[in-house]
Amino acid sequence: LAGGNINIVTGTLGNFSSNTVESIGTFTLDASAHTGGSGSISFNEFSANGAVNISMGSGSGDLTLTNIEAAGNYTIDANSYGGQIDVAALSAGGNMTVQLGSEGDFSATEILTGGTFILDGTNATTAQITFDMLTAGGGVTISMGTGSGELAATSIQSNASFTLSGAQFTGAVNLTSLSAGAIAINLAGGERGLFSAGTIYSTSSFTLTQTSG
């Protein structure tokens, strides 16, 4: 599949797969009609010179991104999605935003973004979020929802700030390696949440807050 600006609208089953996508403009995939049952959306080789927007429905299933390159911003709107999102390798020249649904199921092997990275999991009532490597030219913001589960990151590097908001998250947070400017981590306190870290390096300030109650 190749062309200028590419717009794709899927049906109610929420199924779409592509081996190769090349867009010299923007790319939009609208899967919001998938409101029930399990669907599958996958991209193998993907490149776009403009912004990329993917909108998921409220059904379940999986979104798989294998080898993705975008020159502009990259947005995944899955705030009502009940499935899992798996990223093998994704590079975005601009900002990247991911909004998760109630399942909070997101995994990434390698993400490189020239701008900011935002993972909004505030709608999640459980979580299984993993990063092998996340590198951002701008700030990194991760917001957790309620419930239990796990956030595990092997390597996060930000040329700006790092913010983790998880005051209502009762699961485990494990950061093996974190490097950023100002670092602010807000988590549940007491027996409601577990936190562990290997190496944390800040070029500015570091704040860890555990909310009681």
Short mmCIF file of N, CA, C and O in Angstrom, two decimals, residues 18 33 36 40 53 55 62 68 82 85 90 92 96 122 142 165 167 177 180 195-196 206 208:
data_model
loop_
_atom_site.label_atom_id
_atom_site.label_comp_id
_atom_site.label_asym_id
_atom_site.label_seq_id
_atom_site.Cartn_x
_atom_site.Cartn_y
_atom_site.Cartn_z
N SER A 18 -1.41 -5.38 7.12
CA SER A 18 -0.66 -4.87 5.98
C SER A 18 0.81 -5.26 6.12
O SER A 18 1.39 -5.11 7.20
N ALA A 33 -15.25 1.65 14.75
CA ALA A 33 -16.48 0.89 14.56
C ALA A 33 -16.42 -0.49 15.21
O ALA A 33 -17.45 -1.15 15.38
N GLY A 36 -17.20 -4.58 19.61
CA GLY A 36 -17.44 -5.84 20.29
C GLY A 36 -16.68 -6.97 19.65
O GLY A 36 -16.35 -6.92 18.46
N SER A 40 -8.16 -8.05 15.06
CA SER A 40 -6.70 -8.05 14.95
C SER A 40 -6.26 -7.05 13.90
O SER A 40 -6.71 -7.09 12.76
N ASN A 53 -2.13 8.68 12.84
CA ASN A 53 -3.18 8.59 13.85
C ASN A 53 -3.90 7.25 13.72
O ASN A 53 -4.42 6.92 12.65
N SER A 55 -6.94 5.06 15.62
CA SER A 55 -8.03 5.11 16.58
C SER A 55 -8.65 3.73 16.70
O SER A 55 -9.13 3.17 15.71
N ASP A 62 -5.98 -7.44 19.39
CA ASP A 62 -4.58 -7.01 19.44
C ASP A 62 -4.27 -6.01 18.33
O ASP A 62 -4.80 -6.09 17.23
N ILE A 68 8.12 0.33 12.41
CA ILE A 68 7.34 1.54 12.13
C ILE A 68 8.26 2.76 12.12
O ILE A 68 9.05 2.98 13.05
N GLY A 82 -10.18 -2.70 24.66
CA GLY A 82 -10.03 -3.77 25.64
C GLY A 82 -9.00 -4.81 25.26
O GLY A 82 -8.96 -5.89 25.87
N ILE A 85 -1.67 -4.00 23.01
CA ILE A 85 -0.89 -3.28 22.01
C ILE A 85 0.56 -3.72 22.14
O ILE A 85 1.15 -3.61 23.22
N LEU A 90 9.56 1.15 16.85
CA LEU A 90 8.83 2.32 16.37
C LEU A 90 9.69 3.55 16.53
O LEU A 90 10.24 3.81 17.60
N ALA A 92 9.57 7.78 15.75
CA ALA A 92 8.75 8.93 15.38
C ALA A 92 9.59 10.19 15.48
O ALA A 92 10.27 10.42 16.48
N MET A 96 5.01 11.39 20.46
CA MET A 96 4.24 10.15 20.44
C MET A 96 3.32 10.12 21.65
O MET A 96 3.73 10.38 22.78
N THR A 122 -4.67 6.26 32.41
CA THR A 122 -5.57 6.62 33.51
C THR A 122 -6.91 5.90 33.44
O THR A 122 -7.61 5.78 34.45
N ILE A 142 4.26 9.20 32.01
CA ILE A 142 3.52 7.95 32.12
C ILE A 142 2.50 8.11 33.24
O ILE A 142 2.86 8.42 34.37
N SER A 165 3.05 9.19 37.13
CA SER A 165 1.94 9.44 38.03
C SER A 165 1.19 8.14 38.26
O SER A 165 0.59 7.59 37.33
N ALA A 167 -0.51 7.41 41.71
CA ALA A 167 -0.97 7.47 43.09
C ALA A 167 -2.11 6.51 43.39
O ALA A 167 -2.29 6.10 44.54
N SER A 177 16.67 0.97 34.53
CA SER A 177 17.57 2.07 34.22
C SER A 177 16.76 3.27 33.74
O SER A 177 15.99 3.15 32.78
N ALA A 180 17.24 11.01 32.90
CA ALA A 180 16.44 12.14 32.44
C ALA A 180 16.92 13.40 33.15
O ALA A 180 17.88 13.38 33.93
N PHE A 195 7.66 -0.52 44.64
CA PHE A 195 8.54 0.24 43.75
C PHE A 195 9.97 -0.26 43.91
O PHE A 195 10.47 -0.43 45.03
N SER A 196 10.62 -0.51 42.76
CA SER A 196 12.04 -0.88 42.78
C SER A 196 12.73 -0.23 41.60
O SER A 196 12.12 0.02 40.56
N PHE A 206 15.31 15.17 41.55
CA PHE A 206 14.63 13.89 41.71
C PHE A 206 13.65 13.99 42.87
O PHE A 206 14.03 14.39 43.98
N LEU A 208 10.51 11.65 44.75
CA LEU A 208 9.70 10.43 44.89
C LEU A 208 8.67 10.69 45.97
O LEU A 208 9.02 10.95 47.12
#
